[in-house]
């Protein structure tokens, strides 16, 4: 009997959660054949749920990223001032990652490696986060911040300055050096300092001369 | 016949350069025994130059990082304004890494992996860069920048915001998204915006409410 769309989605998510448990148990990415045999489903039923390994990986990524997506949408829909909004946009996702990292660093590391090895499959989440960040930048620009910068320029600069709080791997290397207070300082630093004029002093034309 | 200190240092560097060539040729870290047999030296002579593998690795790292060290010392000794000085401090090393990356991405990647696998042996270079950066921060603070921050706080925040221009791996992931112009904007953004007051707006106490 074919599943309704809702039932099919729920069943995909149930299997995706099971695959995440298997990854945790084994400390490694789970191949298609193992995911199928461990699912308890017939091959026909499993293949009616997932077209191929990429499709299964997408379902797993969707399950894993669901809390981050929810947080981004909640922040976007809020009516906070732009600094607060951008801080919450980064901080709430950072806190989710940090909790996951602290709960099980080995599992977290395995998932980072899976994400890196299948980057094309997680790219849509990165793109979506960029899309939302562009909305926040546009709102901030409407209030006079990031003046004189194209949205894409501001996007790239902000992503570069904040990357330790968005790339999950940074937690593995920096751990407790990443804090909410520092993130708040970085966000404010960008709101105060980042504009199309920033760069003129640093890259000025006066040459490097040794003090005599 | 024992070598003079100068001759011994020159001979260590010659072997270190040869080891780097071998790493490039093989695409992998070179074990002690291979480095020895490929050196053309007798075991006794090789062992009089290098106490053990760590000592050999140190000599290789010293050779590899020599241009970065020279650049940092040159910038430190200059009499530029603080923004220009900090920009040159980061930019010149970034340009060295980018040239090396572009010249041979595979070799560059192998060296990044060697550095990560032997992080304790390259830590002294990271520590030295931090030490120099603290000097730049102190000079900038003497002119009123980064007010209200402990040097260590400023150091950590600057390192976090600039990390894509100091971590060589970033070139592998971001490539042409890293530019001198963006680096200059980031440096100026920090000089304009970063202080002990930054963070209050972003982390303010007003709660997240959905716009109605």
mmCIF file of C-alpha atoms in Angstrom:
data_model
loop_
_atom_site.group_PDB
_atom_site.id
_atom_site.type_symbol
_atom_site.label_atom_id
_atom_site.label_comp_id
_atom_site.label_asym_id
_atom_site.label_seq_id
_atom_site.Cartn_x
_atom_site.Cartn_y
_atom_site.Cartn_z
ATOM 1 C CA UNK A 1 0.000 0.000 0.000
ATOM 2 C CA UNK A 2 1.555 3.361 -0.970
ATOM 3 C CA UNK A 3 2.161 5.806 1.880
ATOM 4 C CA UNK A 4 0.546 9.213 2.092
ATOM 5 C CA UNK A 5 3.029 12.099 1.711
ATOM 6 C CA UNK A 6 2.884 12.848 5.422
ATOM 7 C CA UNK A 7 3.374 9.230 6.422
ATOM 8 C CA UNK A 8 6.214 8.879 3.918
ATOM 9 C CA UNK A 9 7.933 11.980 5.326
ATOM 10 C CA UNK A 10 7.544 10.683 8.875
ATOM 11 C CA UNK A 11 8.928 7.317 7.867
ATOM 12 C CA UNK A 12 11.914 8.936 6.103
ATOM 13 C CA UNK A 13 12.631 10.910 9.242
ATOM 14 C CA UNK A 14 12.350 7.810 11.442
ATOM 15 C CA UNK A 15 14.921 6.005 9.271
ATOM 16 C CA UNK A 16 17.148 9.114 9.162
ATOM 17 C CA UNK A 17 17.200 9.223 12.975
ATOM 18 C CA UNK A 18 18.030 5.546 13.034
ATOM 19 C CA UNK A 19 20.914 6.136 10.593
ATOM 20 C CA UNK A 20 22.222 8.914 12.888
ATOM 21 C CA UNK A 21 22.134 6.442 15.794
ATOM 22 C CA UNK A 22 24.079 3.939 13.699
ATOM 23 C CA UNK A 23 26.687 6.576 12.814
ATOM 24 C CA UNK A 24 27.056 7.339 16.509
ATOM 25 C CA UNK A 25 27.375 3.647 17.392
ATOM 26 C CA UNK A 26 29.896 2.859 14.662
ATOM 27 C CA UNK A 27 31.832 6.106 14.576
ATOM 28 C CA UNK A 28 31.648 6.200 10.800
ATOM 29 C CA UNK A 29 29.400 6.982 7.850
ATOM 30 C CA UNK A 30 26.867 4.180 7.288
ATOM 31 C CA UNK A 31 26.720 2.675 3.779
ATOM 32 C CA UNK A 32 23.446 2.261 1.898
ATOM 33 C CA UNK A 33 23.383 -1.546 2.301
ATOM 34 C CA UNK A 34 23.872 -1.332 6.085
ATOM 35 C CA UNK A 35 21.259 1.404 6.455
ATOM 36 C CA UNK A 36 18.854 -0.833 4.542
ATOM 37 C CA UNK A 37 19.543 -4.047 6.446
ATOM 38 C CA UNK A 38 19.461 -2.261 9.819
ATOM 39 C CA UNK A 39 16.207 -0.486 8.996
ATOM 40 C CA UNK A 40 14.155 -3.637 9.437
ATOM 41 C CA UNK A 41 12.330 -2.782 6.218
ATOM 42 C CA UNK A 42 12.126 -4.875 3.082
ATOM 43 C CA UNK A 43 14.327 -3.770 0.231
ATOM 44 C CA UNK A 44 11.227 -2.774 -1.748
ATOM 45 C CA UNK A 45 9.876 -0.621 1.072
ATOM 46 C CA UNK A 46 13.305 0.944 1.739
ATOM 47 C CA UNK A 47 13.750 1.761 -1.941
ATOM 48 C CA UNK A 48 10.281 3.245 -2.104
ATOM 49 C CA UNK A 49 11.376 5.676 0.660
ATOM 50 C CA UNK A 50 14.831 6.563 -0.665
ATOM 51 C CA UNK A 51 15.744 6.771 -4.345
ATOM 52 C CA UNK A 52 19.457 6.294 -3.671
ATOM 53 C CA UNK A 53 22.220 6.999 -1.153
ATOM 54 C CA UNK A 54 22.195 10.740 -1.887
ATOM 55 C CA UNK A 55 18.487 10.850 -1.153
ATOM 56 C CA UNK A 56 19.051 9.009 2.139
ATOM 57 C CA UNK A 57 21.902 11.410 3.002
ATOM 58 C CA UNK A 58 19.575 14.349 2.290
ATOM 59 C CA UNK A 59 17.020 12.965 4.728
ATOM 60 C CA UNK A 60 19.715 12.542 7.391
ATOM 61 C CA UNK A 61 21.013 16.093 6.805
ATOM 62 C CA UNK A 62 17.479 17.465 6.954
ATOM 63 C CA UNK A 63 16.919 15.789 10.316
ATOM 64 C CA UNK A 64 20.272 16.977 11.676
ATOM 65 C CA UNK A 65 19.819 20.575 10.528
ATOM 66 C CA UNK A 66 16.141 20.901 11.505
ATOM 67 C CA UNK A 67 16.880 22.732 14.800
ATOM 68 C CA UNK A 68 19.191 25.230 13.049
ATOM 69 C CA UNK A 69 16.582 25.884 10.383
ATOM 70 C CA UNK A 70 13.902 26.455 13.006
ATOM 71 C CA UNK A 71 16.159 28.908 14.870
ATOM 72 C CA UNK A 72 17.022 30.882 11.752
ATOM 73 C CA UNK A 73 13.374 31.215 10.777
ATOM 74 C CA UNK A 74 12.377 32.235 14.300
ATOM 75 C CA UNK A 75 15.060 34.939 14.383
ATOM 76 C CA UNK A 76 14.186 36.202 10.892
ATOM 77 C CA UNK A 77 10.539 36.570 11.886
ATOM 78 C CA UNK A 78 11.388 38.559 15.025
ATOM 79 C CA UNK A 79 11.322 42.332 15.382
ATOM 80 C CA UNK A 80 14.617 42.874 17.204
ATOM 81 C CA UNK A 81 17.060 45.681 16.382
ATOM 82 C CA UNK A 82 19.522 44.589 13.674
ATOM 83 C CA UNK A 83 22.495 43.995 16.015
ATOM 84 C CA UNK A 84 20.430 41.803 18.331
ATOM 85 C CA UNK A 85 18.916 39.969 15.385
ATOM 86 C CA UNK A 86 22.261 39.157 13.787
ATOM 87 C CA UNK A 87 23.707 38.105 17.126
ATOM 88 C CA UNK A 88 20.797 35.739 17.785
ATOM 89 C CA UNK A 89 21.034 34.447 14.213
ATOM 90 C CA UNK A 90 24.593 33.263 14.850
ATOM 91 C CA UNK A 91 24.473 32.603 18.572
ATOM 92 C CA UNK A 92 21.504 30.257 18.691
ATOM 93 C CA UNK A 93 23.003 27.997 16.051
ATOM 94 C CA UNK A 94 26.402 28.161 17.744
ATOM 95 C CA UNK A 95 24.808 27.063 21.032
ATOM 96 C CA UNK A 96 23.080 24.107 19.336
ATOM 97 C CA UNK A 97 26.407 22.993 17.832
ATOM 98 C CA UNK A 98 28.261 23.475 21.096
ATOM 99 C CA UNK A 99 25.733 21.403 23.019
ATOM 100 C CA UNK A 100 26.012 18.640 20.458
ATOM 101 C CA UNK A 101 29.803 18.841 20.507
ATOM 102 C CA UNK A 102 29.963 18.684 24.305
ATOM 103 C CA UNK A 103 27.434 15.843 24.495
ATOM 104 C CA UNK A 104 29.554 13.602 22.254
ATOM 105 C CA UNK A 105 32.750 15.021 20.698
ATOM 106 C CA UNK A 106 33.538 11.823 18.777
ATOM 107 C CA UNK A 107 30.081 11.613 17.193
ATOM 108 C CA UNK A 108 30.254 15.329 16.431
ATOM 109 C CA UNK A 109 33.614 14.869 14.731
ATOM 110 C CA UNK A 110 32.283 11.986 12.638
ATOM 111 C CA UNK A 111 29.377 14.153 11.474
ATOM 112 C CA UNK A 112 31.762 16.992 10.563
ATOM 113 C CA UNK A 113 33.758 14.547 8.449
ATOM 114 C CA UNK A 114 30.570 13.244 6.806
ATOM 115 C CA UNK A 115 29.528 16.801 6.018
ATOM 116 C CA UNK A 116 32.934 17.604 4.503
ATOM 117 C CA UNK A 117 32.954 14.402 2.450
ATOM 118 C CA UNK A 118 29.435 15.097 1.138
ATOM 119 C CA UNK A 119 29.683 18.855 0.919
ATOM 120 C CA UNK A 120 27.524 19.083 -2.204
ATOM 121 C CA UNK A 121 24.661 17.555 -0.189
ATOM 122 C CA UNK A 122 24.905 20.067 2.653
ATOM 123 C CA UNK A 123 25.524 23.038 0.386
ATOM 124 C CA UNK A 124 21.808 23.867 0.293
ATOM 125 C CA UNK A 125 21.904 24.549 4.050
ATOM 126 C CA UNK A 126 24.906 26.831 3.653
ATOM 127 C CA UNK A 127 23.127 28.597 0.777
ATOM 128 C CA UNK A 128 19.958 28.982 2.829
ATOM 129 C CA UNK A 129 21.898 30.468 5.765
ATOM 130 C CA UNK A 130 23.530 32.906 3.308
ATOM 131 C CA UNK A 131 20.114 33.795 1.923
ATOM 132 C CA UNK A 132 18.779 34.589 5.393
ATOM 133 C CA UNK A 133 21.933 36.515 6.281
ATOM 134 C CA UNK A 134 21.424 38.641 3.161
ATOM 135 C CA UNK A 135 17.972 39.555 4.475
ATOM 136 C CA UNK A 136 19.490 40.607 7.801
ATOM 137 C CA UNK A 137 22.138 42.662 5.986
ATOM 138 C CA UNK A 138 19.479 44.393 3.878
ATOM 139 C CA UNK A 139 17.476 45.227 7.026
ATOM 140 C CA UNK A 140 20.613 46.581 8.707
ATOM 141 C CA UNK A 141 21.516 48.635 5.632
ATOM 142 C CA UNK A 142 18.032 50.147 5.677
ATOM 143 C CA UNK A 143 18.969 51.504 9.122
ATOM 144 C CA UNK A 144 22.308 52.868 7.879
ATOM 145 C CA UNK A 145 24.680 50.036 8.774
ATOM 146 C CA UNK A 146 27.243 48.492 6.372
ATOM 147 C CA UNK A 147 26.946 51.634 4.238
ATOM 148 C CA UNK A 148 28.555 51.667 0.822
ATOM 149 C CA UNK A 149 28.881 47.903 0.556
ATOM 150 C CA UNK A 150 27.077 45.660 -1.916
ATOM 151 C CA UNK A 151 25.088 42.999 -0.065
ATOM 152 C CA UNK A 152 27.361 40.284 -1.481
ATOM 153 C CA UNK A 153 30.473 42.086 -0.248
ATOM 154 C CA UNK A 154 29.003 42.504 3.223
ATOM 155 C CA UNK A 155 27.904 38.850 3.175
ATOM 156 C CA UNK A 156 31.398 37.601 2.366
ATOM 157 C CA UNK A 157 33.092 39.867 4.933
ATOM 158 C CA UNK A 158 30.653 38.971 7.708
ATOM 159 C CA UNK A 159 30.948 35.260 6.923
ATOM 160 C CA UNK A 160 34.730 35.513 7.059
ATOM 161 C CA UNK A 161 34.807 37.399 10.373
ATOM 162 C CA UNK A 162 32.254 35.141 12.045
ATOM 163 C CA UNK A 163 33.323 31.809 10.540
ATOM 164 C CA UNK A 164 34.596 30.289 13.787
ATOM 165 C CA UNK A 165 31.026 30.499 15.113
ATOM 166 C CA UNK A 166 29.380 28.930 12.055
ATOM 167 C CA UNK A 167 31.829 26.215 11.029
ATOM 168 C CA UNK A 168 31.255 23.273 13.360
ATOM 169 C CA UNK A 169 34.901 22.162 13.039
ATOM 170 C CA UNK A 170 36.006 25.314 14.878
ATOM 171 C CA UNK A 171 34.517 23.859 18.088
ATOM 172 C CA UNK A 172 36.895 20.913 17.749
ATOM 173 C CA UNK A 173 39.937 23.180 17.457
ATOM 174 C CA UNK A 174 38.977 26.185 19.572
ATOM 175 C CA UNK A 175 36.540 24.731 22.118
ATOM 176 C CA UNK A 176 36.097 27.066 25.066
ATOM 177 C CA UNK A 177 37.893 29.897 23.273
ATOM 178 C CA UNK A 178 34.554 30.411 21.507
ATOM 179 C CA UNK A 179 32.117 32.249 23.784
ATOM 180 C CA UNK A 180 28.834 34.126 23.503
ATOM 181 C CA UNK A 181 30.538 37.265 24.829
ATOM 182 C CA UNK A 182 33.177 37.221 22.106
ATOM 183 C CA UNK A 183 30.545 36.554 19.472
ATOM 184 C CA UNK A 184 28.568 39.571 20.720
ATOM 185 C CA UNK A 185 31.727 41.736 20.562
ATOM 186 C CA UNK A 186 32.431 40.555 17.013
ATOM 187 C CA UNK A 187 28.869 41.320 15.865
ATOM 188 C CA UNK A 188 28.974 44.811 17.381
ATOM 189 C CA UNK A 189 32.466 45.395 15.967
ATOM 190 C CA UNK A 190 31.063 44.670 12.507
ATOM 191 C CA UNK A 191 28.057 46.948 13.018
ATOM 192 C CA UNK A 192 30.273 49.780 14.274
ATOM 193 C CA UNK A 193 33.187 49.400 11.888
ATOM 194 C CA UNK A 194 32.209 47.638 8.682
ATOM 195 C CA UNK A 195 31.438 49.894 5.722
ATOM 196 C CA UNK A 196 32.600 50.659 2.213
ATOM 197 C CA UNK A 197 35.127 53.068 3.709
ATOM 198 C CA UNK A 198 36.792 50.486 5.940
ATOM 199 C CA UNK A 199 40.049 49.355 4.391
ATOM 200 C CA UNK A 200 41.470 52.701 3.338
ATOM 201 C CA UNK A 201 43.610 53.134 6.449
ATOM 202 C CA UNK A 202 44.826 49.543 6.603
ATOM 203 C CA UNK A 203 45.730 49.315 2.934
ATOM 204 C CA UNK A 204 47.018 52.902 2.680
ATOM 205 C CA UNK A 205 49.777 53.679 0.243
ATOM 206 C CA UNK A 206 52.451 54.753 2.702
ATOM 207 C CA UNK A 207 55.305 52.281 2.305
ATOM 208 C CA UNK A 208 56.819 49.989 4.859
ATOM 209 C CA UNK A 209 59.942 51.653 6.255
ATOM 210 C CA UNK A 210 62.070 50.405 9.071
ATOM 211 C CA UNK A 211 62.098 52.820 11.996
ATOM 212 C CA UNK A 212 65.508 54.449 12.248
ATOM 213 C CA UNK B 1 85.483 15.905 12.195
ATOM 214 C CA UNK B 2 82.813 17.821 14.162
ATOM 215 C CA UNK B 3 81.076 20.644 12.317
ATOM 216 C CA UNK B 4 81.197 24.255 13.429
ATOM 217 C CA UNK B 5 77.813 25.583 14.616
ATOM 218 C CA UNK B 6 77.360 27.573 11.416
ATOM 219 C CA UNK B 7 78.264 24.660 9.179
ATOM 220 C CA UNK B 8 75.997 22.369 11.198
ATOM 221 C CA UNK B 9 73.090 24.813 10.856
ATOM 222 C CA UNK B 10 73.656 25.120 7.111
ATOM 223 C CA UNK B 11 73.805 21.345 6.765
ATOM 224 C CA UNK B 12 70.562 20.936 8.774
ATOM 225 C CA UNK B 13 68.874 23.422 6.484
ATOM 226 C CA UNK B 14 70.189 21.675 3.373
ATOM 227 C CA UNK B 15 68.732 18.362 4.573
ATOM 228 C CA UNK B 16 65.466 20.071 5.617
ATOM 229 C CA UNK B 17 65.078 21.478 2.089
ATOM 230 C CA UNK B 18 65.741 18.041 0.686
ATOM 231 C CA UNK B 19 63.076 16.555 2.958
ATOM 232 C CA UNK B 20 60.601 19.187 1.706
ATOM 233 C CA UNK B 21 61.437 18.139 -1.878
ATOM 234 C CA UNK B 22 60.801 14.517 -0.937
ATOM 235 C CA UNK B 23 57.442 15.414 0.640
ATOM 236 C CA UNK B 24 56.521 17.212 -2.584
ATOM 237 C CA UNK B 25 57.598 14.252 -4.730
ATOM 238 C CA UNK B 26 55.820 11.630 -2.637
ATOM 239 C CA UNK B 27 52.771 13.600 -1.553
ATOM 240 C CA UNK B 28 53.205 12.417 2.034
ATOM 241 C CA UNK B 29 55.188 12.935 5.217
ATOM 242 C CA UNK B 30 58.651 11.373 4.933
ATOM 243 C CA UNK B 31 59.647 8.919 7.684
ATOM 244 C CA UNK B 32 62.963 9.219 9.524
ATOM 245 C CA UNK B 33 64.495 6.161 7.819
ATOM 246 C CA UNK B 34 63.661 7.460 4.324
ATOM 247 C CA UNK B 35 64.958 10.938 5.133
ATOM 248 C CA UNK B 36 68.189 9.334 6.290
ATOM 249 C CA UNK B 37 68.672 6.985 3.335
ATOM 250 C CA UNK B 38 67.772 9.716 0.825
ATOM 251 C CA UNK B 39 70.113 12.231 2.456
ATOM 252 C CA UNK B 40 73.215 10.512 1.077
ATOM 253 C CA UNK B 41 74.803 10.851 4.515
ATOM 254 C CA UNK B 42 76.066 8.048 6.717
ATOM 255 C CA UNK B 43 73.833 7.129 9.618
ATOM 256 C CA UNK B 44 76.448 8.510 12.031
ATOM 257 C CA UNK B 45 76.608 11.855 10.247
ATOM 258 C CA UNK B 46 72.790 12.054 9.923
ATOM 259 C CA UNK B 47 72.358 11.280 13.619
ATOM 260 C CA UNK B 48 74.939 13.881 14.544
ATOM 261 C CA UNK B 49 72.768 16.453 12.736
ATOM 262 C CA UNK B 50 69.357 15.387 14.047
ATOM 263 C CA UNK B 51 68.754 13.905 17.488
ATOM 264 C CA UNK B 52 65.465 12.279 16.438
ATOM 265 C CA UNK B 53 62.463 12.660 14.139
ATOM 266 C CA UNK B 54 61.066 15.585 16.138
ATOM 267 C CA UNK B 55 64.371 17.406 15.741
ATOM 268 C CA UNK B 56 64.306 16.775 11.993
ATOM 269 C CA UNK B 57 60.687 17.973 11.830
ATOM 270 C CA UNK B 58 61.711 21.147 13.698
ATOM 271 C CA UNK B 59 64.412 21.834 11.121
ATOM 272 C CA UNK B 60 61.896 21.334 8.286
ATOM 273 C CA UNK B 61 59.355 23.628 9.987
ATOM 274 C CA UNK B 62 62.042 26.258 10.595
ATOM 275 C CA UNK B 63 62.942 26.227 6.903
ATOM 276 C CA UNK B 64 59.300 26.374 5.825
ATOM 277 C CA UNK B 65 58.374 29.214 8.192
ATOM 278 C CA UNK B 66 61.551 31.288 7.658
ATOM 279 C CA UNK B 67 59.904 33.706 5.175
ATOM 280 C CA UNK B 68 56.918 34.283 7.529
ATOM 281 C CA UNK B 69 59.261 34.953 10.439
ATOM 282 C CA UNK B 70 61.297 37.415 8.374
ATOM 283 C CA UNK B 71 58.122 39.247 7.332
ATOM 284 C CA UNK B 72 56.791 39.493 10.878
ATOM 285 C CA UNK B 73 60.078 40.868 12.169
ATOM 286 C CA UNK B 74 60.306 43.360 9.318
ATOM 287 C CA UNK B 75 56.789 44.639 9.985
ATOM 288 C CA UNK B 76 57.349 44.833 13.736
ATOM 289 C CA UNK B 77 60.469 46.927 13.209
ATOM 290 C CA UNK B 78 58.682 49.386 10.909
ATOM 291 C CA UNK B 79 57.236 52.744 11.896
ATOM 292 C CA UNK B 80 53.866 52.538 10.157
ATOM 293 C CA UNK B 81 50.587 53.682 11.740
ATOM 294 C CA UNK B 82 48.956 50.837 13.697
ATOM 295 C CA UNK B 83 46.298 49.983 11.077
ATOM 296 C CA UNK B 84 48.891 49.729 8.305
ATOM 297 C CA UNK B 85 51.193 47.748 10.530
ATOM 298 C CA UNK B 86 48.584 45.186 11.487
ATOM 299 C CA UNK B 87 47.411 44.872 7.900
ATOM 300 C CA UNK B 88 50.982 44.240 6.668
ATOM 301 C CA UNK B 89 51.527 41.799 9.536
ATOM 302 C CA UNK B 90 48.684 39.620 8.263
ATOM 303 C CA UNK B 91 48.763 40.406 4.562
ATOM 304 C CA UNK B 92 52.408 39.615 3.856
ATOM 305 C CA UNK B 93 52.123 36.195 5.427
ATOM 306 C CA UNK B 94 48.818 35.582 3.629
ATOM 307 C CA UNK B 95 50.462 36.435 0.299
ATOM 308 C CA UNK B 96 53.331 34.000 0.977
ATOM 309 C CA UNK B 97 50.843 31.222 1.747
ATOM 310 C CA UNK B 98 48.694 32.046 -1.262
ATOM 311 C CA UNK B 99 51.704 31.944 -3.617
ATOM 312 C CA UNK B 100 52.713 28.595 -2.205
ATOM 313 C CA UNK B 101 49.167 27.284 -2.470
ATOM 314 C CA UNK B 102 48.794 28.424 -6.084
ATOM 315 C CA UNK B 103 52.210 27.071 -7.059
ATOM 316 C CA UNK B 104 51.314 23.558 -5.918
ATOM 317 C CA UNK B 105 47.954 22.951 -4.200
ATOM 318 C CA UNK B 106 48.636 19.240 -3.594
ATOM 319 C CA UNK B 107 52.006 19.868 -1.925
ATOM 320 C CA UNK B 108 50.438 22.694 0.079
ATOM 321 C CA UNK B 109 47.685 20.387 1.257
ATOM 322 C CA UNK B 110 50.204 17.729 2.289
ATOM 323 C CA UNK B 111 52.107 20.311 4.357
ATOM 324 C CA UNK B 112 48.861 21.456 6.030
ATOM 325 C CA UNK B 113 48.174 17.857 6.991
ATOM 326 C CA UNK B 114 51.720 17.435 8.304
ATOM 327 C CA UNK B 115 51.333 20.596 10.362
ATOM 328 C CA UNK B 116 48.021 19.406 11.807
ATOM 329 C CA UNK B 117 49.425 15.952 12.595
ATOM 330 C CA UNK B 118 52.471 17.475 14.320
ATOM 331 C CA UNK B 119 50.777 20.490 15.822
ATOM 332 C CA UNK B 120 52.904 20.455 18.978
ATOM 333 C CA UNK B 121 55.975 20.986 16.777
ATOM 334 C CA UNK B 122 54.530 24.027 14.978
ATOM 335 C CA UNK B 123 52.956 25.519 18.101
ATOM 336 C CA UNK B 124 56.050 27.653 18.753
ATOM 337 C CA UNK B 125 55.388 29.506 15.470
ATOM 338 C CA UNK B 126 51.778 30.117 16.436
ATOM 339 C CA UNK B 127 52.921 31.303 19.859
ATOM 340 C CA UNK B 128 55.522 33.614 18.332
ATOM 341 C CA UNK B 129 52.933 35.137 15.963
ATOM 342 C CA UNK B 130 50.673 35.694 18.994
ATOM 343 C CA UNK B 131 53.556 37.318 20.861
ATOM 344 C CA UNK B 132 54.196 39.729 17.986
ATOM 345 C CA UNK B 133 50.489 40.445 17.602
ATOM 346 C CA UNK B 134 50.341 41.356 21.302
ATOM 347 C CA UNK B 135 53.046 43.951 20.636
ATOM 348 C CA UNK B 136 50.992 45.409 17.782
ATOM 349 C CA UNK B 137 47.904 45.486 20.003
ATOM 350 C CA UNK B 138 49.810 47.269 22.773
ATOM 351 C CA UNK B 139 51.088 49.870 20.285
ATOM 352 C CA UNK B 140 47.555 50.370 18.951
ATOM 353 C CA UNK B 141 46.144 50.690 22.467
ATOM 354 C CA UNK B 142 48.742 53.364 23.221
ATOM 355 C CA UNK B 143 47.083 55.344 20.431
ATOM 356 C CA UNK B 144 43.590 54.747 21.793
ATOM 357 C CA UNK B 145 42.454 51.721 19.792
ATOM 358 C CA UNK B 146 40.904 48.565 21.309
ATOM 359 C CA UNK B 147 40.109 50.594 24.420
ATOM 360 C CA UNK B 148 38.864 48.810 27.500
ATOM 361 C CA UNK B 149 40.056 45.380 26.425
ATOM 362 C CA UNK B 150 42.782 43.329 28.062
ATOM 363 C CA UNK B 151 45.520 42.502 25.553
ATOM 364 C CA UNK B 152 44.612 38.800 25.767
ATOM 365 C CA UNK B 153 40.946 39.547 25.010
ATOM 366 C CA UNK B 154 41.882 41.686 22.026
ATOM 367 C CA UNK B 155 44.319 38.993 20.869
ATOM 368 C CA UNK B 156 41.671 36.281 20.931
ATOM 369 C CA UNK B 157 39.035 38.438 19.204
ATOM 370 C CA UNK B 158 41.419 39.597 16.475
ATOM 371 C CA UNK B 159 42.671 36.062 15.892
ATOM 372 C CA UNK B 160 39.082 34.834 15.580
ATOM 373 C CA UNK B 161 38.025 37.551 13.132
ATOM 374 C CA UNK B 162 41.127 37.228 10.983
ATOM 375 C CA UNK B 163 41.578 33.454 11.138
ATOM 376 C CA UNK B 164 40.764 32.791 7.483
ATOM 377 C CA UNK B 165 43.842 34.834 6.575
ATOM 378 C CA UNK B 166 46.189 33.074 8.992
ATOM 379 C CA UNK B 167 45.097 29.438 8.824
ATOM 380 C CA UNK B 168 46.608 27.987 5.665
ATOM 381 C CA UNK B 169 43.738 25.491 5.300
ATOM 382 C CA UNK B 170 41.364 28.371 4.597
ATOM 383 C CA UNK B 171 43.048 28.848 1.214
ATOM 384 C CA UNK B 172 42.060 25.306 0.312
ATOM 385 C CA UNK B 173 38.391 25.934 1.165
ATOM 386 C CA UNK B 174 37.938 29.600 0.309
ATOM 387 C CA UNK B 175 40.561 30.215 -2.401
ATOM 388 C CA UNK B 176 39.807 33.409 -4.303
ATOM 389 C CA UNK B 177 37.186 34.478 -1.763
ATOM 390 C CA UNK B 178 40.172 35.616 0.311
ATOM 391 C CA UNK B 179 41.520 38.929 -1.001
ATOM 392 C CA UNK B 180 43.817 41.709 0.181
ATOM 393 C CA UNK B 181 40.920 44.184 -0.092
ATOM 394 C CA UNK B 182 38.719 42.147 2.235
ATOM 395 C CA UNK B 183 41.594 41.690 4.660
ATOM 396 C CA UNK B 184 42.121 45.482 4.696
ATOM 397 C CA UNK B 185 38.396 46.016 5.367
ATOM 398 C CA UNK B 186 38.475 43.498 8.223
ATOM 399 C CA UNK B 187 41.530 45.156 9.816
ATOM 400 C CA UNK B 188 39.947 48.610 9.617
ATOM 401 C CA UNK B 189 36.620 47.233 10.882
ATOM 402 C CA UNK B 190 38.436 45.962 13.965
ATOM 403 C CA UNK B 191 40.262 49.253 14.512
ATOM 404 C CA UNK B 192 37.027 51.241 14.172
ATOM 405 C CA UNK B 193 34.688 48.924 16.032
ATOM 406 C CA UNK B 194 36.501 46.696 18.496
ATOM 407 C CA UNK B 195 36.548 47.873 22.107
ATOM 408 C CA UNK B 196 35.439 46.851 25.550
ATOM 409 C CA UNK B 197 32.070 48.424 24.812
ATOM 410 C CA UNK B 198 31.394 46.346 21.703
ATOM 411 C CA UNK B 199 28.967 43.576 22.512
ATOM 412 C CA UNK B 200 26.430 45.494 24.564
ATOM 413 C CA UNK B 201 24.059 46.108 21.653
ATOM 414 C CA UNK B 202 24.346 42.641 20.161
ATOM 415 C CA UNK B 203 23.880 40.806 23.433
ATOM 416 C CA UNK B 204 21.328 43.264 24.831
ATOM 417 C CA UNK B 205 18.656 42.008 27.164
ATOM 418 C CA UNK B 206 15.611 42.723 25.014
ATOM 419 C CA UNK B 207 13.998 39.362 24.326
ATOM 420 C CA UNK B 208 13.328 37.689 21.034
ATOM 421 C CA UNK B 209 9.713 38.390 20.083
ATOM 422 C CA UNK B 210 8.044 37.450 16.857
ATOM 423 C CA UNK B 211 6.878 40.523 14.972
ATOM 424 C CA UNK B 212 3.094 40.742 15.075
#
